[in-house]
Amino acid sequence: MIRFCSLGSGSEGNSWLFESQQSDRLVRVMVDCGFAVKETVARLNRMSLSPADIDGIVVTHEHDDHIGGVFKFSRKFGTPVFLTHGTWRAALRSKLSAPEYLHTGRVRLIDSHTSFCVGSLFIHPFPVPHDAAEPVQLLIESDTGFTVGILTDCGSSTPHLVQMLNRAHALILESNHCPDRLAMSPYPESLKRRVGGDYGHLSNQVACDILSRLDSGRLQQVVAAHLSKTTNCPTLVQALWEAVLGPRGIPFRIAAQDNGLEWVDLNTGRLEAA
Ligand SMILES: [Zn+2]
Ligand SMILES: [Zn+2]
């Protein structure tokens, strides 16, 4: 069994929780923490959880909406942090952590191609094209083989990431912007180029293209994530994704910045009341 939820998804902060049974207890992994500690605790409480319930935080990359709260949370509650060498170096450069923190044993450096475990959860990272030092996205697998893929903050599709995501039974996939809305947005030209570029964020169209390439027959659930408030809207994503997933009978939902996403149970696909 594995289930997951979001504490919030979007450019103002991201955090996901994955939970699985480990013998007589539950193991919980947080992926990214882009919220301040107080806000993170409040959002955990909303899901009836406290900081002590989190066994580790996996950080995908050093952008503030993913790493902003990570080290403060870790320092306060003793939570181990898993991140690539490149992300750690970037965190040091921006003074999010001090080098000495490595010696507390709470910093676990990972390789962007090597799987590791947090309790009974297997984490399989894979590199993605995004304008960060050493960004990864993840497959998270329970000990019974149920696998959730997560892909946000990615500028373009690659054969490797499609191959990885094809192993997933559920998928959290970025659908960041509508290219037309991005072009017409008030953003400066440099930001438009960054967001829409090969190392920026996935447009609705590229997200749909990735979805149409996933043909393993395993996919039971999909979540649209990291929607831009300025250059996208949930109604548009709903229509575009329905056209791709509807005929295949695959249900999907949209994660929100403020309310995140309630628990999704991978066995049943049910939404559970928080
Ligand atoms: Zn982001
Ligand atoms: Zn990013």
mmCIF file of C-alpha atoms in Angstrom, residues 35-175:
data_model
loop_
_atom_site.group_PDB
_atom_site.id
_atom_site.type_symbol
_atom_site.label_atom_id
_atom_site.label_comp_id
_atom_site.label_asym_id
_atom_site.label_seq_id
_atom_site.Cartn_x
_atom_site.Cartn_y
_atom_site.Cartn_z
ATOM 1 C CA PHE A 35 6.909 26.605 3.013
ATOM 2 C CA ALA A 36 8.126 28.300 6.188
ATOM 3 C CA VAL A 37 8.250 26.017 9.233
ATOM 4 C CA LYS A 38 5.125 27.442 10.870
ATOM 5 C CA GLU A 39 3.172 27.141 7.631
ATOM 6 C CA THR A 40 4.455 23.593 7.042
ATOM 7 C CA VAL A 41 3.401 22.523 10.536
ATOM 8 C CA ALA A 42 -0.043 24.085 10.015
ATOM 9 C CA ARG A 43 -0.417 22.269 6.701
ATOM 10 C CA LEU A 44 0.736 18.981 8.294
ATOM 11 C CA ASN A 45 -1.829 19.483 11.052
ATOM 12 C CA ARG A 46 -4.480 19.849 8.365
ATOM 13 C CA MET A 47 -3.618 16.270 7.368
ATOM 14 C CA SER A 48 -3.663 15.217 11.068
ATOM 15 C CA LEU A 49 0.140 14.897 11.104
ATOM 16 C CA SER A 50 2.941 16.469 13.118
ATOM 17 C CA PRO A 51 6.638 17.008 12.230
ATOM 18 C CA ALA A 52 7.659 13.893 14.207
ATOM 19 C CA ASP A 53 5.626 11.808 11.734
ATOM 20 C CA ILE A 54 8.040 12.658 8.891
ATOM 21 C CA ASP A 55 10.937 10.185 8.493
ATOM 22 C CA GLY A 56 12.878 12.156 5.897
ATOM 23 C CA ILE A 57 12.708 15.003 3.381
ATOM 24 C CA VAL A 58 13.858 14.392 -0.188
ATOM 25 C CA VAL A 59 14.759 17.630 -1.971
ATOM 26 C CA THR A 60 14.424 17.729 -5.757
ATOM 27 C CA HIS A 61 16.382 20.964 -6.329
ATOM 28 C CA GLU A 62 17.418 24.238 -4.748
ATOM 29 C CA HIS A 63 14.703 26.596 -5.993
ATOM 30 C CA ASP A 64 13.065 28.359 -3.094
ATOM 31 C CA ASP A 65 9.577 26.968 -3.723
ATOM 32 C CA HIS A 66 11.066 23.483 -3.041
ATOM 33 C CA ILE A 67 13.889 23.980 -0.548
ATOM 34 C CA GLY A 68 12.856 27.175 1.263
ATOM 35 C CA GLY A 69 11.725 25.476 4.486
ATOM 36 C CA VAL A 70 13.804 22.285 4.351
ATOM 37 C CA PHE A 71 16.795 23.073 6.574
ATOM 38 C CA LYS A 72 14.873 25.087 9.136
ATOM 39 C CA PHE A 73 12.443 22.169 9.472
ATOM 40 C CA SER A 74 15.309 19.680 9.693
ATOM 41 C CA ARG A 75 17.178 21.724 12.324
ATOM 42 C CA LYS A 76 14.076 22.175 14.439
ATOM 43 C CA PHE A 77 12.764 18.607 14.283
ATOM 44 C CA GLY A 78 15.896 16.544 13.496
ATOM 45 C CA THR A 79 14.520 15.288 10.188
ATOM 46 C CA PRO A 80 17.071 13.742 7.779
ATOM 47 C CA VAL A 81 17.417 15.519 4.409
ATOM 48 C CA PHE A 82 18.243 13.631 1.197
ATOM 49 C CA LEU A 83 19.621 15.677 -1.689
ATOM 50 C CA THR A 84 22.117 15.477 -4.550
ATOM 51 C CA HIS A 85 25.665 16.796 -4.240
ATOM 52 C CA GLY A 86 24.788 19.636 -6.622
ATOM 53 C CA THR A 87 21.714 20.659 -4.656
ATOM 54 C CA TRP A 88 23.696 20.567 -1.392
ATOM 55 C CA ARG A 89 26.422 22.793 -2.862
ATOM 56 C CA ALA A 90 23.781 25.201 -4.146
ATOM 57 C CA ALA A 91 22.145 25.248 -0.689
ATOM 58 C CA LEU A 92 25.507 26.128 0.868
ATOM 59 C CA ARG A 93 26.110 28.898 -1.680
ATOM 60 C CA SER A 94 22.788 30.491 -0.837
ATOM 61 C CA LYS A 95 23.444 30.028 2.915
ATOM 62 C CA LEU A 96 20.392 27.825 3.445
ATOM 63 C CA SER A 97 22.648 25.556 5.458
ATOM 64 C CA ALA A 98 26.160 25.633 6.931
ATOM 65 C CA PRO A 99 28.803 23.060 5.817
ATOM 66 C CA GLU A 100 29.001 21.728 9.412
ATOM 67 C CA TYR A 101 25.407 20.511 9.170
ATOM 68 C CA LEU A 102 26.741 17.631 7.064
ATOM 69 C CA HIS A 103 28.402 16.233 10.219
ATOM 70 C CA THR A 104 25.147 16.000 12.155
ATOM 71 C CA GLY A 105 24.257 12.934 10.102
ATOM 72 C CA ARG A 106 21.043 14.615 9.002
ATOM 73 C CA VAL A 107 22.306 15.381 5.496
ATOM 74 C CA ARG A 108 22.338 12.326 3.230
ATOM 75 C CA LEU A 109 23.957 13.008 -0.134
ATOM 76 C CA ILE A 110 22.473 11.010 -2.983
ATOM 77 C CA ASP A 111 23.480 10.321 -6.555
ATOM 78 C CA SER A 112 21.021 11.404 -9.228
ATOM 79 C CA HIS A 113 20.957 7.904 -10.772
ATOM 80 C CA THR A 114 21.160 5.702 -7.651
ATOM 81 C CA SER A 115 18.163 4.377 -5.733
ATOM 82 C CA PHE A 116 18.003 4.611 -1.943
ATOM 83 C CA CYS A 117 15.598 3.762 0.865
ATOM 84 C CA VAL A 118 13.782 5.733 3.504
ATOM 85 C CA GLY A 119 12.373 3.030 5.759
ATOM 86 C CA SER A 120 10.405 0.669 3.556
ATOM 87 C CA LEU A 121 10.045 3.178 0.710
ATOM 88 C CA PHE A 122 12.397 2.813 -2.248
ATOM 89 C CA ILE A 123 13.245 6.109 -3.924
ATOM 90 C CA HIS A 124 14.502 6.072 -7.500
ATOM 91 C CA PRO A 125 15.796 9.500 -8.584
ATOM 92 C CA PHE A 126 16.366 10.501 -12.185
ATOM 93 C CA PRO A 127 17.916 13.677 -13.624
ATOM 94 C CA VAL A 128 15.735 16.215 -15.432
ATOM 95 C CA PRO A 129 16.378 19.284 -17.615
ATOM 96 C CA HIS A 130 15.728 22.251 -15.315
ATOM 97 C CA ASP A 131 17.773 25.363 -14.576
ATOM 98 C CA ALA A 132 19.149 24.191 -11.232
ATOM 99 C CA ALA A 133 22.518 22.693 -10.211
ATOM 100 C CA GLU A 134 21.642 18.983 -10.159
ATOM 101 C CA PRO A 135 17.856 18.607 -10.245
ATOM 102 C CA VAL A 136 16.178 15.231 -9.900
ATOM 103 C CA GLN A 137 12.637 13.956 -9.952
ATOM 104 C CA LEU A 138 11.537 10.681 -8.453
ATOM 105 C CA LEU A 139 9.811 7.356 -8.510
ATOM 106 C CA ILE A 140 8.676 6.273 -5.051
ATOM 107 C CA GLU A 141 7.983 2.569 -4.641
ATOM 108 C CA SER A 142 6.376 0.684 -1.768
ATOM 109 C CA ASP A 143 7.694 -2.700 -0.650
ATOM 110 C CA THR A 144 4.770 -4.300 -2.475
ATOM 111 C CA GLY A 145 5.828 -2.695 -5.761
ATOM 112 C CA PHE A 146 3.267 0.099 -6.071
ATOM 113 C CA THR A 147 5.055 3.063 -7.601
ATOM 114 C CA VAL A 148 4.248 6.765 -7.723
ATOM 115 C CA GLY A 149 6.117 8.995 -10.172
ATOM 116 C CA ILE A 150 6.671 12.684 -9.639
ATOM 117 C CA LEU A 151 7.771 15.069 -12.363
ATOM 118 C CA THR A 152 7.615 18.819 -11.879
ATOM 119 C CA ASP A 153 10.120 21.576 -12.631
ATOM 120 C CA CYS A 154 11.201 20.130 -15.933
ATOM 121 C CA GLY A 155 11.665 22.121 -19.144
ATOM 122 C CA SER A 156 11.253 19.350 -21.696
ATOM 123 C CA SER A 157 10.564 15.677 -22.127
ATOM 124 C CA THR A 158 13.426 13.188 -22.508
ATOM 125 C CA PRO A 159 13.317 9.492 -23.481
ATOM 126 C CA HIS A 160 14.864 8.612 -20.107
ATOM 127 C CA LEU A 161 12.215 10.333 -18.056
ATOM 128 C CA VAL A 162 9.403 8.805 -20.130
ATOM 129 C CA GLN A 163 11.003 5.395 -19.594
ATOM 130 C CA MET A 164 11.175 5.991 -15.826
ATOM 131 C CA LEU A 165 7.600 7.300 -15.563
ATOM 132 C CA ASN A 166 6.307 4.288 -17.466
ATOM 133 C CA ARG A 167 7.005 2.263 -14.315
ATOM 134 C CA ALA A 168 4.502 4.306 -12.310
ATOM 135 C CA HIS A 169 1.021 3.254 -11.179
ATOM 136 C CA ALA A 170 0.263 6.852 -10.226
ATOM 137 C CA LEU A 171 1.828 10.036 -11.500
ATOM 138 C CA ILE A 172 2.181 13.591 -10.267
ATOM 139 C CA LEU A 173 2.917 15.637 -13.378
ATOM 140 C CA GLU A 174 3.612 19.327 -13.844
ATOM 141 C CA SER A 175 1.190 21.219 -16.107
#
